Amino acid sequence: PGQYITNTMQSNLVSISDEWLKFIQGIGMNVGISLDGVPAVNDKRRIDYRGRGTSDRIAKGIKKLQQHNILYGALIVVDRDVYQTDMKEMLDYFISIELTSIEFLNIVPDNRLVKGEYIGNSFISYAEFINFLSILFTLWVKGYQDKIHIAVFDDFIKVLKNPATKTAACYWSGNCSQEIITLEPNGDVSPCDKYVGDKDSIYGSLLHTDLADLLAHSSHNQQAINEEKEATIKMHHCQWFSICHGGCPHDRVINRRHTEGYNDTCCGTGNLLATIQHYIANTTEAT
C-alpha cells in the first residue's frame, strides 16, 4: 500500500513490432533508446546479423513511437569514439531524427579487470567524460537548449539557480549505493547495473534471503557503505560538494583502479559545474 510503480524498457528499436508498440502504449510504458551517436559511430558496432548498420531502422523506430504516442528518450554511452565525435554534427543528427531527450553515460569497463590489466581503447576517464560534457554544454546552450533536453544539464542549471532543490539522478545523492539495486534473473542482488560482472559486489540472492535481511547482513553492502562514508569525508572541502555529494561510487572505484593520477579528493564534476555557473552568471548580468 502507498507504493507507486512505474516501468520503462530499453530497446535498440531495430525490430520492434506493432504488437509490442500497442502493448507498450496500452500500459503507458516509456521507452529508452540505445544508440551510439551519429551513424558513422553507431553503424560500426550496432549491426544486425548480416553486418548491416542500424541507424536508419532506429530512426524509423522513433517514427513508430511517435505514431503510437509513446514517450521516449535515449541513453548514449560516451566512449572514445563518441568522445571524439564532432558534437555539432551529433546534435544536428539527433534533431534530424527527432531524438530530443537524451542522457549521456560514461563508459563502464569490464568490472572483472584488475588494476594494471588492459581495458581497451574505448575507455575514457571520468575527467575526460566531464570535459566532453563541458564542451557539449557550451555548444548546447548557445543553439540547442530549446530543441534537445539533456538531463544532466537541465538538472545542474536548476540546482545552481536554486541550491535548495535536489538533483534527479542518484549519482549526486550522496547515498547512491543504498538507493538503487539490481536484481538479476537468477535472484542475485547487487548495486546498480554499472557493477554487472563484479562478483565482489553481489549482496546475495533473493532465492535464499528476503531483501531487507539481505541488505542488512551483506558484507559487500557494508563495504559499499564504508567506501561512501570514507570517500565523502575526504571531499567535504570541495567547492561543489553540496551539489555532487561525492558523485557515483562506481566511478570512484573504477577510476582509482584504471586512471593514472586520479584525484579522489573531489568528485570530479567541477569543470562542468563551473562552466554552467559561468553561463548562469553571464545570463543574469545580461538581464
PDB file of C-alpha atoms in Angstrom:
ATOM      1  CA  PRO A   1       0.000   0.000   0.000  1.00  0.00           C
ATOM      2  CA  GLY A   2       1.162   3.504  -0.823  1.00  0.00           C
ATOM      3  CA  GLN A   3       3.748   2.321  -3.344  1.00  0.00           C
ATOM      4  CA  TYR A   4       3.783   3.697  -6.887  1.00  0.00           C
ATOM      5  CA  ILE A   5       5.392   1.528  -9.543  1.00  0.00           C
ATOM      6  CA  THR A   6       6.475   2.643 -12.999  1.00  0.00           C
ATOM      7  CA  ASN A   7       8.017   0.547 -15.733  1.00  0.00           C
ATOM      8  CA  THR A   8      10.289   1.560 -18.573  1.00  0.00           C
ATOM      9  CA  MET A   9      12.072  -0.528 -21.163  1.00  0.00           C
ATOM     10  CA  GLN A  10      15.307  -0.118 -23.069  1.00  0.00           C
ATOM     11  CA  SER A  11      15.403  -1.021 -26.762  1.00  0.00           C
ATOM     12  CA  ASN A  12      17.587  -0.582 -29.825  1.00  0.00           C
ATOM     13  CA  LEU A  13      14.295  -0.201 -31.802  1.00  0.00           C
ATOM     14  CA  VAL A  14      15.673  -2.233 -34.684  1.00  0.00           C
ATOM     15  CA  SER A  15      12.917  -4.830 -34.839  1.00  0.00           C
ATOM     16  CA  ILE A  16      10.180  -3.573 -32.517  1.00  0.00           C
ATOM     17  CA  SER A  17       6.866  -4.954 -33.744  1.00  0.00           C
ATOM     18  CA  ASP A  18       3.447  -3.318 -33.983  1.00  0.00           C
ATOM     19  CA  GLU A  19       2.204  -5.805 -31.363  1.00  0.00           C
ATOM     20  CA  TRP A  20       4.853  -4.643 -28.906  1.00  0.00           C
ATOM     21  CA  LEU A  21       4.115  -0.991 -29.684  1.00  0.00           C
ATOM     22  CA  LYS A  22       0.412  -1.499 -28.956  1.00  0.00           C
ATOM     23  CA  PHE A  23       1.251  -3.278 -25.705  1.00  0.00           C
ATOM     24  CA  ILE A  24       3.695  -0.552 -24.607  1.00  0.00           C
ATOM     25  CA  GLN A  25       1.197   2.154 -25.458  1.00  0.00           C
ATOM     26  CA  GLY A  26      -1.599   0.331 -23.659  1.00  0.00           C
ATOM     27  CA  ILE A  27       0.234   0.107 -20.323  1.00  0.00           C
ATOM     28  CA  GLY A  28       1.712   3.608 -20.557  1.00  0.00           C
ATOM     29  CA  MET A  29       5.344   2.496 -20.602  1.00  0.00           C
ATOM     30  CA  ASN A  30       8.121   4.864 -21.679  1.00  0.00           C
ATOM     31  CA  VAL A  31      10.915   3.650 -23.957  1.00  0.00           C
ATOM     32  CA  GLY A  32      14.628   4.331 -23.663  1.00  0.00           C
ATOM     33  CA  ILE A  33      16.530   4.056 -26.931  1.00  0.00           C
ATOM     34  CA  SER A  34      20.049   2.638 -27.124  1.00  0.00           C
ATOM     35  CA  LEU A  35      22.261   4.054 -29.846  1.00  0.00           C
ATOM     36  CA  ASP A  36      25.847   5.200 -30.153  1.00  0.00           C
ATOM     37  CA  GLY A  37      25.575   8.702 -31.582  1.00  0.00           C
ATOM     38  CA  VAL A  38      25.980   9.517 -35.258  1.00  0.00           C
ATOM     39  CA  PRO A  39      25.652   6.757 -37.905  1.00  0.00           C
ATOM     40  CA  ALA A  40      29.420   6.738 -38.541  1.00  0.00           C
ATOM     41  CA  VAL A  41      29.930   5.523 -34.968  1.00  0.00           C
ATOM     42  CA  ASN A  42      26.684   3.635 -34.333  1.00  0.00           C
ATOM     43  CA  ASP A  43      26.869   1.575 -37.502  1.00  0.00           C
ATOM     44  CA  LYS A  44      30.362   0.293 -36.719  1.00  0.00           C
ATOM     45  CA  ARG A  45      29.119  -1.751 -33.765  1.00  0.00           C
ATOM     46  CA  ARG A  46      25.327  -1.737 -33.592  1.00  0.00           C
ATOM     47  CA  ILE A  47      24.907  -4.047 -36.537  1.00  0.00           C
ATOM     48  CA  ASP A  48      22.442  -6.773 -37.443  1.00  0.00           C
ATOM     49  CA  TYR A  49      23.289 -10.427 -38.043  1.00  0.00           C
ATOM     50  CA  ARG A  50      24.188  -9.616 -41.655  1.00  0.00           C
ATOM     51  CA  GLY A  51      26.655  -6.945 -40.551  1.00  0.00           C
ATOM     52  CA  ARG A  52      24.487  -4.019 -41.645  1.00  0.00           C
ATOM     53  CA  GLY A  53      24.282  -0.774 -39.688  1.00  0.00           C
ATOM     54  CA  THR A  54      21.057   0.005 -37.840  1.00  0.00           C
ATOM     55  CA  SER A  55      20.822   3.819 -37.718  1.00  0.00           C
ATOM     56  CA  ASP A  56      18.152   4.007 -40.410  1.00  0.00           C
ATOM     57  CA  ARG A  57      15.992   1.460 -38.589  1.00  0.00           C
ATOM     58  CA  ILE A  58      16.418   3.299 -35.283  1.00  0.00           C
ATOM     59  CA  ALA A  59      15.163   6.478 -36.979  1.00  0.00           C
ATOM     60  CA  LYS A  60      12.153   4.565 -38.346  1.00  0.00           C
ATOM     61  CA  GLY A  61      11.549   3.117 -34.893  1.00  0.00           C
ATOM     62  CA  ILE A  62      11.369   6.641 -33.453  1.00  0.00           C
ATOM     63  CA  LYS A  63       8.693   7.489 -36.019  1.00  0.00           C
ATOM     64  CA  LYS A  64       6.712   4.447 -34.852  1.00  0.00           C
ATOM     65  CA  LEU A  65       6.959   5.544 -31.219  1.00  0.00           C
ATOM     66  CA  GLN A  66       5.605   8.932 -32.229  1.00  0.00           C
ATOM     67  CA  GLN A  67       2.736   7.366 -34.149  1.00  0.00           C
ATOM     68  CA  HIS A  68       1.746   5.407 -31.031  1.00  0.00           C
ATOM     69  CA  ASN A  69       2.163   8.439 -28.716  1.00  0.00           C
ATOM     70  CA  ILE A  70       4.834   6.650 -26.679  1.00  0.00           C
ATOM     71  CA  LEU A  71       7.215   8.853 -24.701  1.00  0.00           C
ATOM     72  CA  TYR A  72      10.860   8.137 -25.467  1.00  0.00           C
ATOM     73  CA  GLY A  73      14.412   9.294 -24.819  1.00  0.00           C
ATOM     74  CA  ALA A  74      17.891   7.946 -25.418  1.00  0.00           C
ATOM     75  CA  LEU A  75      20.802   6.663 -23.381  1.00  0.00           C
ATOM     76  CA  ILE A  76      24.130   7.308 -25.085  1.00  0.00           C
ATOM     77  CA  VAL A  77      27.318   5.847 -23.670  1.00  0.00           C
ATOM     78  CA  VAL A  78      30.297   8.145 -24.147  1.00  0.00           C
ATOM     79  CA  ASP A  79      33.259   6.008 -25.094  1.00  0.00           C
ATOM     80  CA  ARG A  80      36.380   7.005 -27.033  1.00  0.00           C
ATOM     81  CA  ASP A  81      34.592   7.127 -30.421  1.00  0.00           C
ATOM     82  CA  VAL A  82      31.688   9.243 -29.155  1.00  0.00           C
ATOM     83  CA  TYR A  83      34.141  11.431 -27.217  1.00  0.00           C
ATOM     84  CA  GLN A  84      35.939  12.241 -30.471  1.00  0.00           C
ATOM     85  CA  THR A  85      32.754  12.892 -32.473  1.00  0.00           C
ATOM     86  CA  ASP A  86      32.013  16.326 -33.916  1.00  0.00           C
ATOM     87  CA  MET A  87      29.491  17.489 -31.298  1.00  0.00           C
ATOM     88  CA  LYS A  88      27.582  19.870 -33.561  1.00  0.00           C
ATOM     89  CA  GLU A  89      27.186  17.116 -36.133  1.00  0.00           C
ATOM     90  CA  MET A  90      25.891  14.835 -33.390  1.00  0.00           C
ATOM     91  CA  LEU A  91      23.326  17.310 -32.071  1.00  0.00           C
ATOM     92  CA  ASP A  92      22.151  18.145 -35.599  1.00  0.00           C
ATOM     93  CA  TYR A  93      21.733  14.438 -36.278  1.00  0.00           C
ATOM     94  CA  PHE A  94      19.618  13.957 -33.150  1.00  0.00           C
ATOM     95  CA  ILE A  95      17.338  16.788 -34.234  1.00  0.00           C
ATOM     96  CA  SER A  96      17.051  15.321 -37.742  1.00  0.00           C
ATOM     97  CA  ILE A  97      15.702  12.016 -36.359  1.00  0.00           C
ATOM     98  CA  GLU A  98      13.577  13.832 -33.716  1.00  0.00           C
ATOM     99  CA  LEU A  99      15.543  12.473 -30.787  1.00  0.00           C
ATOM    100  CA  THR A 100      15.069  15.351 -28.369  1.00  0.00           C
ATOM    101  CA  SER A 101      15.565  13.838 -24.889  1.00  0.00           C
ATOM    102  CA  ILE A 102      18.997  12.400 -24.114  1.00  0.00           C
ATOM    103  CA  GLU A 103      21.047  11.179 -21.183  1.00  0.00           C
ATOM    104  CA  PHE A 104      24.796  10.720 -21.603  1.00  0.00           C
ATOM    105  CA  LEU A 105      26.523   7.987 -19.599  1.00  0.00           C
ATOM    106  CA  ASN A 106      30.221   7.364 -19.185  1.00  0.00           C
ATOM    107  CA  ILE A 107      31.562   4.033 -20.370  1.00  0.00           C
ATOM    108  CA  VAL A 108      31.911   1.205 -17.858  1.00  0.00           C
ATOM    109  CA  PRO A 109      34.830  -1.165 -18.488  1.00  0.00           C
ATOM    110  CA  ASP A 110      34.719  -4.874 -17.711  1.00  0.00           C
ATOM    111  CA  ASN A 111      34.320  -4.991 -13.920  1.00  0.00           C
ATOM    112  CA  ARG A 112      36.345  -8.204 -13.753  1.00  0.00           C
ATOM    113  CA  LEU A 113      39.541  -6.410 -14.802  1.00  0.00           C
ATOM    114  CA  VAL A 114      42.007  -5.610 -12.030  1.00  0.00           C
ATOM    115  CA  LYS A 115      44.437  -2.717 -11.750  1.00  0.00           C
ATOM    116  CA  GLY A 116      47.097  -2.892 -14.430  1.00  0.00           C
ATOM    117  CA  GLU A 117      45.113  -5.054 -16.846  1.00  0.00           C
ATOM    118  CA  TYR A 118      44.412  -3.715 -20.336  1.00  0.00           C
ATOM    119  CA  ILE A 119      40.937  -2.188 -20.514  1.00  0.00           C
ATOM    120  CA  GLY A 120      40.804  -1.472 -24.235  1.00  0.00           C
ATOM    121  CA  ASN A 121      40.821   1.679 -26.365  1.00  0.00           C
ATOM    122  CA  SER A 122      37.184   2.570 -25.750  1.00  0.00           C
ATOM    123  CA  PHE A 123      37.550   3.581 -22.100  1.00  0.00           C
ATOM    124  CA  ILE A 124      37.730   7.253 -21.181  1.00  0.00           C
ATOM    125  CA  SER A 125      38.448   8.543 -17.688  1.00  0.00           C
ATOM    126  CA  TYR A 126      35.850  10.376 -15.652  1.00  0.00           C
ATOM    127  CA  ALA A 127      37.806  13.616 -16.175  1.00  0.00           C
ATOM    128  CA  GLU A 128      37.546  13.127 -19.948  1.00  0.00           C
ATOM    129  CA  PHE A 129      33.815  12.431 -19.640  1.00  0.00           C
ATOM    130  CA  ILE A 130      33.273  15.668 -17.702  1.00  0.00           C
ATOM    131  CA  ASN A 131      35.409  17.542 -20.254  1.00  0.00           C
ATOM    132  CA  PHE A 132      33.166  16.143 -23.005  1.00  0.00           C
ATOM    133  CA  LEU A 133      30.050  17.344 -21.174  1.00  0.00           C
ATOM    134  CA  SER A 134      31.560  20.775 -20.510  1.00  0.00           C
ATOM    135  CA  ILE A 135      32.331  21.366 -24.189  1.00  0.00           C
ATOM    136  CA  LEU A 136      28.952  19.953 -25.187  1.00  0.00           C
ATOM    137  CA  PHE A 137      27.146  22.242 -22.715  1.00  0.00           C
ATOM    138  CA  THR A 138      28.687  25.365 -24.251  1.00  0.00           C
ATOM    139  CA  LEU A 139      27.541  24.260 -27.694  1.00  0.00           C
ATOM    140  CA  TRP A 140      24.113  23.112 -26.476  1.00  0.00           C
ATOM    141  CA  VAL A 141      23.265  26.228 -24.506  1.00  0.00           C
ATOM    142  CA  LYS A 142      24.060  28.523 -27.439  1.00  0.00           C
ATOM    143  CA  GLY A 143      21.960  26.811 -30.081  1.00  0.00           C
ATOM    144  CA  TYR A 144      20.178  23.665 -28.949  1.00  0.00           C
ATOM    145  CA  GLN A 145      18.759  24.278 -25.473  1.00  0.00           C
ATOM    146  CA  ASP A 146      15.204  24.742 -26.719  1.00  0.00           C
ATOM    147  CA  LYS A 147      15.460  21.791 -29.108  1.00  0.00           C
ATOM    148  CA  ILE A 148      17.064  18.975 -27.092  1.00  0.00           C
ATOM    149  CA  HIS A 149      16.542  18.100 -23.429  1.00  0.00           C
ATOM    150  CA  ILE A 150      19.814  16.844 -21.916  1.00  0.00           C
ATOM    151  CA  ALA A 151      19.041  15.647 -18.408  1.00  0.00           C
ATOM    152  CA  VAL A 152      22.322  16.425 -16.645  1.00  0.00           C
ATOM    153  CA  PHE A 153      22.421  19.991 -17.990  1.00  0.00           C
ATOM    154  CA  ASP A 154      18.863  20.861 -17.015  1.00  0.00           C
ATOM    155  CA  ASP A 155      19.416  19.215 -13.630  1.00  0.00           C
ATOM    156  CA  PHE A 156      22.549  21.213 -12.803  1.00  0.00           C
ATOM    157  CA  ILE A 157      21.116  24.502 -14.104  1.00  0.00           C
ATOM    158  CA  LYS A 158      18.142  24.040 -11.783  1.00  0.00           C
ATOM    159  CA  VAL A 159      20.300  23.305  -8.738  1.00  0.00           C
ATOM    160  CA  LEU A 160      22.828  26.075  -9.387  1.00  0.00           C
ATOM    161  CA  LYS A 161      19.992  28.583  -9.727  1.00  0.00           C
ATOM    162  CA  ASN A 162      18.249  27.294  -6.616  1.00  0.00           C
ATOM    163  CA  PRO A 163      20.560  25.419  -4.203  1.00  0.00           C
ATOM    164  CA  ALA A 164      17.560  24.340  -2.119  1.00  0.00           C
ATOM    165  CA  THR A 165      16.447  21.953  -4.868  1.00  0.00           C
ATOM    166  CA  LYS A 166      17.850  18.468  -5.396  1.00  0.00           C
ATOM    167  CA  THR A 167      19.210  16.767  -8.470  1.00  0.00           C
ATOM    168  CA  ALA A 168      17.142  13.999 -10.014  1.00  0.00           C
ATOM    169  CA  ALA A 169      19.925  11.494 -10.720  1.00  0.00           C
ATOM    170  CA  CYS A 170      21.065   9.176  -7.945  1.00  0.00           C
ATOM    171  CA  TYR A 171      24.744   9.914  -8.720  1.00  0.00           C
ATOM    172  CA  TRP A 172      24.590  13.175  -6.802  1.00  0.00           C
ATOM    173  CA  SER A 173      22.538  11.979  -3.823  1.00  0.00           C
ATOM    174  CA  GLY A 174      25.428  11.063  -1.522  1.00  0.00           C
ATOM    175  CA  ASN A 175      23.694   7.785  -0.740  1.00  0.00           C
ATOM    176  CA  CYS A 176      23.702   6.221  -4.168  1.00  0.00           C
ATOM    177  CA  SER A 177      24.714   2.707  -3.142  1.00  0.00           C
ATOM    178  CA  GLN A 178      21.651   2.463  -0.877  1.00  0.00           C
ATOM    179  CA  GLU A 179      19.113   3.958  -3.283  1.00  0.00           C
ATOM    180  CA  ILE A 180      19.475   1.668  -6.295  1.00  0.00           C
ATOM    181  CA  ILE A 181      19.714  -2.100  -6.566  1.00  0.00           C
ATOM    182  CA  THR A 182      19.872  -4.511  -9.473  1.00  0.00           C
ATOM    183  CA  LEU A 183      18.004  -7.800  -9.375  1.00  0.00           C
ATOM    184  CA  GLU A 184      19.362 -10.369 -11.836  1.00  0.00           C
ATOM    185  CA  PRO A 185      17.205 -13.156 -13.340  1.00  0.00           C
ATOM    186  CA  ASN A 186      18.992 -15.737 -11.154  1.00  0.00           C
ATOM    187  CA  GLY A 187      17.985 -13.876  -7.974  1.00  0.00           C
ATOM    188  CA  ASP A 188      21.322 -12.142  -7.314  1.00  0.00           C
ATOM    189  CA  VAL A 189      21.104  -8.648  -5.837  1.00  0.00           C
ATOM    190  CA  SER A 190      23.842  -6.065  -6.373  1.00  0.00           C
ATOM    191  CA  PRO A 191      24.200  -2.272  -6.636  1.00  0.00           C
ATOM    192  CA  CYS A 192      23.173  -0.533  -9.861  1.00  0.00           C
ATOM    193  CA  ASP A 193      23.859  -2.150 -13.226  1.00  0.00           C
ATOM    194  CA  LYS A 194      27.236  -0.415 -13.528  1.00  0.00           C
ATOM    195  CA  TYR A 195      28.576  -3.232 -11.324  1.00  0.00           C
ATOM    196  CA  VAL A 196      27.452  -6.087 -13.564  1.00  0.00           C
ATOM    197  CA  GLY A 197      30.039  -8.870 -13.696  1.00  0.00           C
ATOM    198  CA  ASP A 198      31.703  -7.869 -10.416  1.00  0.00           C
ATOM    199  CA  LYS A 199      31.317 -10.901  -8.160  1.00  0.00           C
ATOM    200  CA  ASP A 200      32.602  -8.891  -5.184  1.00  0.00           C
ATOM    201  CA  SER A 201      29.580  -6.584  -5.416  1.00  0.00           C
ATOM    202  CA  ILE A 202      26.866  -9.247  -5.174  1.00  0.00           C
ATOM    203  CA  TYR A 203      24.952  -8.786  -1.908  1.00  0.00           C
ATOM    204  CA  GLY A 204      23.360 -12.221  -2.022  1.00  0.00           C
ATOM    205  CA  SER A 205      20.337 -13.931  -3.550  1.00  0.00           C
ATOM    206  CA  LEU A 206      16.613 -13.404  -3.073  1.00  0.00           C
ATOM    207  CA  LEU A 207      16.280 -17.165  -3.503  1.00  0.00           C
ATOM    208  CA  HIS A 208      17.795 -17.570  -0.024  1.00  0.00           C
ATOM    209  CA  THR A 209      17.058 -14.351   1.892  1.00  0.00           C
ATOM    210  CA  ASP A 210      14.452 -11.611   1.740  1.00  0.00           C
ATOM    211  CA  LEU A 211      15.648  -8.198   0.589  1.00  0.00           C
ATOM    212  CA  ALA A 212      15.674  -6.397   3.949  1.00  0.00           C
ATOM    213  CA  ASP A 213      17.756  -9.111   5.656  1.00  0.00           C
ATOM    214  CA  LEU A 214      19.996  -9.472   2.627  1.00  0.00           C
ATOM    215  CA  LEU A 215      20.953  -5.780   2.630  1.00  0.00           C
ATOM    216  CA  ALA A 216      21.248  -5.613   6.415  1.00  0.00           C
ATOM    217  CA  HIS A 217      23.658  -8.542   6.673  1.00  0.00           C
ATOM    218  CA  SER A 218      25.590  -8.331   3.403  1.00  0.00           C
ATOM    219  CA  SER A 219      29.304  -7.726   3.938  1.00  0.00           C
ATOM    220  CA  HIS A 220      29.507  -6.353   0.380  1.00  0.00           C
ATOM    221  CA  ASN A 221      26.767  -3.838   1.124  1.00  0.00           C
ATOM    222  CA  GLN A 222      28.582  -2.789   4.290  1.00  0.00           C
ATOM    223  CA  GLN A 223      31.765  -2.332   2.256  1.00  0.00           C
ATOM    224  CA  ALA A 224      29.817  -0.054  -0.110  1.00  0.00           C
ATOM    225  CA  ILE A 225      28.516   1.988   2.821  1.00  0.00           C
ATOM    226  CA  ASN A 226      32.019   2.287   4.302  1.00  0.00           C
ATOM    227  CA  GLU A 227      33.543   3.301   0.955  1.00  0.00           C
ATOM    228  CA  GLU A 228      30.923   6.000   0.521  1.00  0.00           C
ATOM    229  CA  LYS A 229      31.499   7.390   4.033  1.00  0.00           C
ATOM    230  CA  GLU A 230      35.296   7.393   3.722  1.00  0.00           C
ATOM    231  CA  ALA A 231      35.247   8.891   0.234  1.00  0.00           C
ATOM    232  CA  THR A 232      32.854  11.712   1.044  1.00  0.00           C
ATOM    233  CA  ILE A 233      34.730  12.697   4.223  1.00  0.00           C
ATOM    234  CA  LYS A 234      37.739  13.480   2.010  1.00  0.00           C
ATOM    235  CA  MET A 235      35.591  15.607  -0.321  1.00  0.00           C
ATOM    236  CA  HIS A 236      33.798  17.912   2.113  1.00  0.00           C
ATOM    237  CA  HIS A 237      36.271  20.719   1.391  1.00  0.00           C
ATOM    238  CA  CYS A 238      35.406  20.786  -2.325  1.00  0.00           C
ATOM    239  CA  GLN A 239      33.612  23.808  -3.748  1.00  0.00           C
ATOM    240  CA  TRP A 240      30.933  21.683  -5.364  1.00  0.00           C
ATOM    241  CA  PHE A 241      30.394  19.055  -2.661  1.00  0.00           C
ATOM    242  CA  SER A 242      26.958  20.422  -1.706  1.00  0.00           C
ATOM    243  CA  ILE A 243      25.794  19.567  -5.234  1.00  0.00           C
ATOM    244  CA  CYS A 244      27.653  16.400  -6.200  1.00  0.00           C
ATOM    245  CA  HIS A 245      27.918  14.818  -2.692  1.00  0.00           C
ATOM    246  CA  GLY A 246      30.859  12.742  -3.851  1.00  0.00           C
ATOM    247  CA  GLY A 247      29.429  11.573  -7.152  1.00  0.00           C
ATOM    248  CA  CYS A 248      28.957   7.994  -8.322  1.00  0.00           C
ATOM    249  CA  PRO A 249      30.645   5.331  -6.145  1.00  0.00           C
ATOM    250  CA  HIS A 250      31.346   3.132  -9.157  1.00  0.00           C
ATOM    251  CA  ASP A 251      33.094   5.970 -10.974  1.00  0.00           C
ATOM    252  CA  ARG A 252      35.388   6.387  -7.965  1.00  0.00           C
ATOM    253  CA  VAL A 253      36.173   2.685  -7.765  1.00  0.00           C
ATOM    254  CA  ILE A 254      36.860   2.293 -11.487  1.00  0.00           C
ATOM    255  CA  ASN A 255      38.969   5.437 -11.817  1.00  0.00           C
ATOM    256  CA  ARG A 256      41.055   4.556  -8.764  1.00  0.00           C
ATOM    257  CA  ARG A 257      41.700   1.217 -10.460  1.00  0.00           C
ATOM    258  CA  HIS A 258      42.341   2.276 -14.054  1.00  0.00           C
ATOM    259  CA  THR A 259      43.124   6.025 -14.259  1.00  0.00           C
ATOM    260  CA  GLU A 260      46.691   7.063 -13.561  1.00  0.00           C
ATOM    261  CA  GLY A 261      46.871  10.119 -11.326  1.00  0.00           C
ATOM    262  CA  TYR A 262      43.170  10.022 -10.465  1.00  0.00           C
ATOM    263  CA  ASN A 263      42.298  12.597  -7.795  1.00  0.00           C
ATOM    264  CA  ASP A 264      39.669  11.193  -5.414  1.00  0.00           C
ATOM    265  CA  THR A 265      39.621  14.201  -3.084  1.00  0.00           C
ATOM    266  CA  CYS A 266      36.841  15.822  -5.173  1.00  0.00           C
ATOM    267  CA  CYS A 267      34.018  14.214  -7.105  1.00  0.00           C
ATOM    268  CA  GLY A 268      35.390  15.454 -10.444  1.00  0.00           C
ATOM    269  CA  THR A 269      32.383  17.362 -11.805  1.00  0.00           C
ATOM    270  CA  GLY A 270      33.858  20.791 -11.068  1.00  0.00           C
ATOM    271  CA  ASN A 271      34.759  21.623 -14.677  1.00  0.00           C
ATOM    272  CA  LEU A 272      31.164  21.108 -15.826  1.00  0.00           C
ATOM    273  CA  LEU A 273      29.604  22.874 -12.837  1.00  0.00           C
ATOM    274  CA  ALA A 274      31.927  25.863 -13.255  1.00  0.00           C
ATOM    275  CA  THR A 275      31.031  26.057 -16.958  1.00  0.00           C
ATOM    276  CA  ILE A 276      27.313  26.034 -16.167  1.00  0.00           C
ATOM    277  CA  GLN A 277      27.693  28.543 -13.324  1.00  0.00           C
ATOM    278  CA  HIS A 278      29.616  30.884 -15.647  1.00  0.00           C
ATOM    279  CA  TYR A 279      26.760  30.693 -18.162  1.00  0.00           C
ATOM    280  CA  ILE A 280      24.158  31.429 -15.459  1.00  0.00           C
ATOM    281  CA  ALA A 281      26.172  34.410 -14.165  1.00  0.00           C
ATOM    282  CA  ASN A 282      26.519  35.890 -17.650  1.00  0.00           C
ATOM    283  CA  THR A 283      22.833  35.360 -18.371  1.00  0.00           C
ATOM    284  CA  THR A 284      21.845  37.052 -15.105  1.00  0.00           C
ATOM    285  CA  GLU A 285      24.101  40.052 -15.822  1.00  0.00           C
ATOM    286  CA  ALA A 286      22.660  40.364 -19.325  1.00  0.00           C
ATOM    287  CA  THR A 287      19.123  40.603 -17.984  1.00  0.00           C
TER     288      THR A 287
END
